[in-house]
Amino acid sequence: SICTLRGCCWSPQSDTSVPWCFFSSDHGYKVDGSTRSTQAGFETTLTRLSSPSLFGNDINTVLLTGEYQTPNRFRFKITDPNAQRFEVPHEHVQSFTGSAASNLNYKVDV
């Protein structure tokens, strides 16, 4: 595969289900500590890896929240645990208040 200075790699595959463009494993974030269970799923802290920034002004520590809302719907949210940011409200999207679904038709690995 060929990787650019910013870390984007290109590797054409014969399998159409495999993306041709991807970032190497030394880009992005890693789990920092344990994954904590919540009523609807889990939350965990992620720490930014020391790879070159793609857009600048990266947040070094973020909170990943996952909710097993239904057997067919998983919701994840990434937030800055140290600063509240504006979130666009939507009249038809409410906060999830239920418990984690069972008999999931998907698998989540963190």
XYZ file of N, CA and C in Angstrom:
330
model
N 0.838 -1.190 0.000
C 0.000 0.000 0.000
C 0.881 1.252 0.000
N 0.321 2.360 -0.446
C 1.004 3.651 -0.513
C 0.372 4.562 0.527
N 1.206 5.210 1.369
C 0.689 6.108 2.400
C 1.245 7.511 2.176
N 0.387 8.528 2.367
C 0.795 9.915 2.211
C 1.411 10.421 3.509
N 1.960 11.640 3.487
C 2.538 12.237 4.688
C 1.507 12.386 5.798
N 0.259 12.620 5.442
C -0.800 12.762 6.448
C -1.320 11.418 6.941
N -0.823 10.317 6.390
C -1.158 8.996 6.894
C -2.262 8.264 6.175
N -2.867 8.867 5.146
C -3.901 8.164 4.392
C -3.226 7.146 3.480
N -3.691 5.914 3.533
C -3.094 4.841 2.745
C -4.052 4.391 1.651
N -3.483 3.953 0.530
C -4.250 3.502 -0.620
C -3.761 2.119 -0.993
N -4.670 1.150 -0.992
C -4.295 -0.214 -1.322
C -5.479 -0.904 -1.999
N -5.531 -0.849 -3.351
C -6.643 -1.487 -4.073
C -6.748 -2.972 -3.732
N -7.982 -3.411 -3.483
C -8.253 -4.802 -3.131
C -9.221 -5.404 -4.136
N -9.138 -6.692 -4.314
C -10.085 -7.358 -5.206
C -11.441 -7.552 -4.517
N -11.429 -7.580 -3.202
C -12.666 -7.741 -2.424
C -13.374 -6.388 -2.349
N -14.580 -6.278 -2.876
C -15.290 -4.991 -2.915
C -15.777 -4.549 -1.540
N -15.758 -5.428 -0.542
C -16.211 -5.037 0.793
C -15.092 -4.421 1.630
N -13.874 -4.372 1.094
C -12.728 -3.802 1.812
C -12.440 -2.412 1.258
N -12.398 -1.374 2.133
C -12.112 -0.026 1.616
C -10.690 0.070 1.060
N -10.552 0.783 -0.046
C -9.232 0.969 -0.651
C -8.436 2.037 0.069
N -9.107 3.044 0.601
C -8.427 4.149 1.279
C -8.677 4.028 2.775
N -7.623 4.119 3.568
C -7.753 3.929 5.017
C -6.589 4.619 5.714
N -6.685 4.738 7.029
C -5.584 5.266 7.833
C -4.894 4.122 8.542
N -3.593 4.228 8.680
C -2.836 3.181 9.360
C -3.208 3.160 10.836
N -2.842 2.105 11.517
C -3.248 1.916 12.916
C -2.571 2.881 13.879
N -1.594 3.685 13.417
C -0.970 4.659 14.324
C -1.644 6.027 14.234
N -2.816 6.116 13.579
C -3.596 7.347 13.486
C -4.881 7.208 14.292
N -5.365 8.310 14.819
C -6.652 8.307 15.504
C -6.503 8.341 17.007
N -7.295 7.534 17.672
C -7.360 7.510 19.140
C -7.226 6.086 19.640
N -6.863 5.945 20.915
C -6.809 4.630 21.546
C -7.564 4.693 22.871
N -8.072 3.547 23.301
C -8.763 3.468 24.582
C -7.759 3.742 25.694
N -8.137 4.621 26.612
C -7.276 4.989 27.732
C -7.971 4.581 29.021
N -7.614 3.425 29.541
C -8.257 2.922 30.753
C -9.276 1.852 30.419
N -10.278 1.755 31.264
C -11.267 0.686 31.096
C -12.522 1.198 30.403
N -13.292 0.262 29.890
C -14.593 0.574 29.312
C -15.621 0.354 30.410
N -16.432 1.390 30.687
C -17.389 1.358 31.776
C -18.790 1.049 31.252
N -19.499 0.155 31.930
C -20.869 -0.181 31.543
C -21.820 0.918 31.975
N -22.829 1.184 31.150
C -23.911 2.109 31.482
C -25.227 1.358 31.300
N -26.336 1.992 31.672
C -27.646 1.352 31.531
C -27.929 0.980 30.085
N -27.521 1.851 29.154
C -27.837 1.627 27.742
C -26.682 1.015 26.956
N -25.489 0.919 27.548
C -24.353 0.394 26.790
C -23.035 0.548 27.515
N -22.205 1.507 27.059
C -20.884 1.696 27.654
C -20.384 3.107 27.399
N -19.317 3.456 28.105
C -18.567 4.666 27.815
C -17.105 4.396 28.105
N -16.239 5.081 27.376
C -14.799 4.920 27.578
C -14.081 6.189 27.142
N -12.937 6.404 27.712
C -12.117 7.561 27.372
C -11.133 7.171 26.280
N -10.999 8.041 25.273
C -10.056 7.826 24.182
C -9.002 8.923 24.204
N -7.750 8.561 23.976
C -6.641 9.514 23.926
C -6.075 9.537 22.516
N -5.838 10.733 22.017
C -5.332 10.911 20.658
C -3.915 10.357 20.532
N -3.664 9.620 19.452
C -2.319 9.130 19.153
C -1.484 10.283 18.588
N -0.193 10.178 18.664
C 0.690 11.293 18.270
C 0.990 11.309 16.775
N -0.015 11.040 15.959
C 0.141 11.097 14.506
C -0.107 12.522 14.024
N 0.307 12.848 12.793
C 0.058 14.198 12.272
C -1.438 14.499 12.228
N -1.788 15.735 12.525
C -3.180 16.153 12.527
C -3.680 16.343 11.094
N -4.913 15.905 10.832
C -5.497 16.098 9.508
C -6.126 17.477 9.360
N -6.775 17.958 10.420
C -7.523 19.201 10.331
C -7.078 20.262 11.329
N -6.247 19.909 12.314
C -5.795 20.847 13.334
C -6.800 20.970 14.470
N -6.361 21.590 15.557
C -7.199 21.802 16.748
C -7.825 20.511 17.273
N -7.074 19.418 17.240
C -7.578 18.143 17.737
C -7.777 18.191 19.244
N -8.771 17.466 19.717
C -9.005 17.307 21.150
C -8.216 16.079 21.576
N -7.360 16.217 22.566
C -6.480 15.113 22.955
C -7.193 13.993 23.699
N -8.222 14.325 24.473
C -8.975 13.317 25.212
C -10.449 13.493 24.897
N -11.095 12.417 24.449
C -12.527 12.466 24.142
C -13.237 11.329 24.864
N -14.551 11.489 25.006
C -15.381 10.467 25.630
C -16.209 9.791 24.549
N -16.119 8.471 24.457
C -16.910 7.684 23.523
C -18.050 7.039 24.310
N -19.287 7.335 23.906
C -20.465 6.748 24.531
C -21.166 5.877 23.505
N -21.470 4.645 23.862
C -22.168 3.727 22.967
C -23.474 3.275 23.588
N -24.529 3.224 22.776
C -25.842 2.788 23.247
C -26.367 1.678 22.336
N -26.698 0.537 22.935
C -27.328 -0.575 22.216
C -28.833 -0.310 22.257
N -29.322 0.562 21.375
C -30.694 1.046 21.483
C -31.735 0.009 21.075
N -31.490 -0.716 20.012
C -32.386 -1.794 19.573
C -31.507 -2.905 19.009
N -32.072 -4.072 18.712
C -31.262 -5.134 18.107
C -30.652 -4.730 16.766
N -31.199 -3.702 16.109
C -30.688 -3.265 14.810
C -30.099 -1.869 14.819
N -30.068 -1.205 15.968
C -29.580 0.176 15.997
C -28.610 0.387 17.162
N -27.385 0.772 16.793
C -26.350 1.143 17.756
C -26.050 2.620 17.561
N -26.000 3.380 18.630
C -25.675 4.804 18.546
C -24.363 5.045 19.266
N -23.454 5.782 18.625
C -22.247 6.188 19.317
C -22.128 7.703 19.243
N -21.498 8.259 20.255
C -21.335 9.706 20.346
C -19.942 9.983 20.891
N -19.243 10.924 20.272
C -17.913 11.318 20.719
C -18.003 12.761 21.173
N -17.631 13.015 22.427
C -17.735 14.357 22.994
C -16.439 14.749 23.698
N -16.311 16.045 23.940
C -15.197 16.592 24.708
C -15.626 16.602 26.175
N -15.019 15.760 27.025
C -15.458 15.690 28.419
C -15.094 16.941 29.227
N -14.241 17.802 28.682
C -13.785 18.975 29.423
C -14.452 20.276 28.987
N -15.260 20.220 27.930
C -15.916 21.438 27.449
C -17.231 21.070 26.776
N -18.305 21.686 27.240
C -19.603 21.444 26.613
C -19.667 22.207 25.306
N -20.147 21.546 24.287
C -20.240 22.156 22.965
C -21.692 22.171 22.519
N -21.995 23.091 21.627
C -23.350 23.196 21.113
C -23.690 21.969 20.277
N -24.862 21.405 20.499
C -25.356 20.293 19.704
C -26.647 20.742 19.040
N -26.727 20.558 17.756
C -27.902 20.991 17.007
C -29.116 20.208 17.499
N -30.151 20.892 17.986
C -31.346 20.172 18.436
C -32.167 19.699 17.234
N -32.890 18.615 17.439
C -33.761 18.107 16.388
C -35.085 17.704 17.027
N -36.180 18.166 16.461
C -37.492 17.946 17.060
C -37.889 16.475 17.134
N -37.352 15.608 16.289
C -37.749 14.200 16.253
C -36.716 13.264 16.872
N -35.592 13.798 17.325
C -34.556 12.961 17.927
C -34.469 13.299 19.413
N -34.882 12.354 20.230
C -34.877 12.546 21.676
C -33.757 11.712 22.293
N -33.368 12.062 23.516
C -32.373 11.277 24.241
C -32.928 9.882 24.505
N -32.053 8.891 24.440
C -32.442 7.510 24.698
C -32.453 7.292 26.200
N -33.552 6.764 26.719
C -33.668 6.570 28.168
C -33.853 5.106 28.547
N -33.823 4.214 27.571
C -34.056 2.798 27.847
C -32.802 2.061 28.282
N -32.972 0.783 28.477
C -31.854 -0.103 28.814
C -31.284 -0.694 27.536
N -30.089 -1.242 27.644
C -29.435 -1.858 26.491
C -30.294 -2.995 25.934
N -30.419 -3.030 24.620
C -31.176 -4.084 23.950
C -30.407 -5.403 24.040
N -31.132 -6.492 23.881
C -30.499 -7.815 23.845
C -30.730 -8.434 22.469
N -30.181 -9.613 22.246
C -30.303 -10.312 20.952
C -29.877 -9.411 19.794
N -28.698 -8.805 19.936
C -28.202 -7.848 18.943
C -27.883 -8.512 17.619
N -28.169 -7.824 16.526
C -27.835 -8.296 15.181
C -26.527 -7.700 14.700
N -25.706 -7.218 15.597
C -24.422 -6.609 15.278
C -23.468 -6.845 16.438
N -22.201 -6.583 16.206
C -21.173 -6.742 17.242
C -20.339 -5.469 17.279
N -20.060 -4.973 18.470
C -19.267 -3.750 18.641
C -17.990 -4.111 19.378
N -16.838 -3.784 18.769
C -15.538 -3.961 19.415
C -14.922 -2.590 19.628
N -14.445 -2.321 20.842
C -13.774 -1.061 21.143
C -12.309 -1.367 21.406
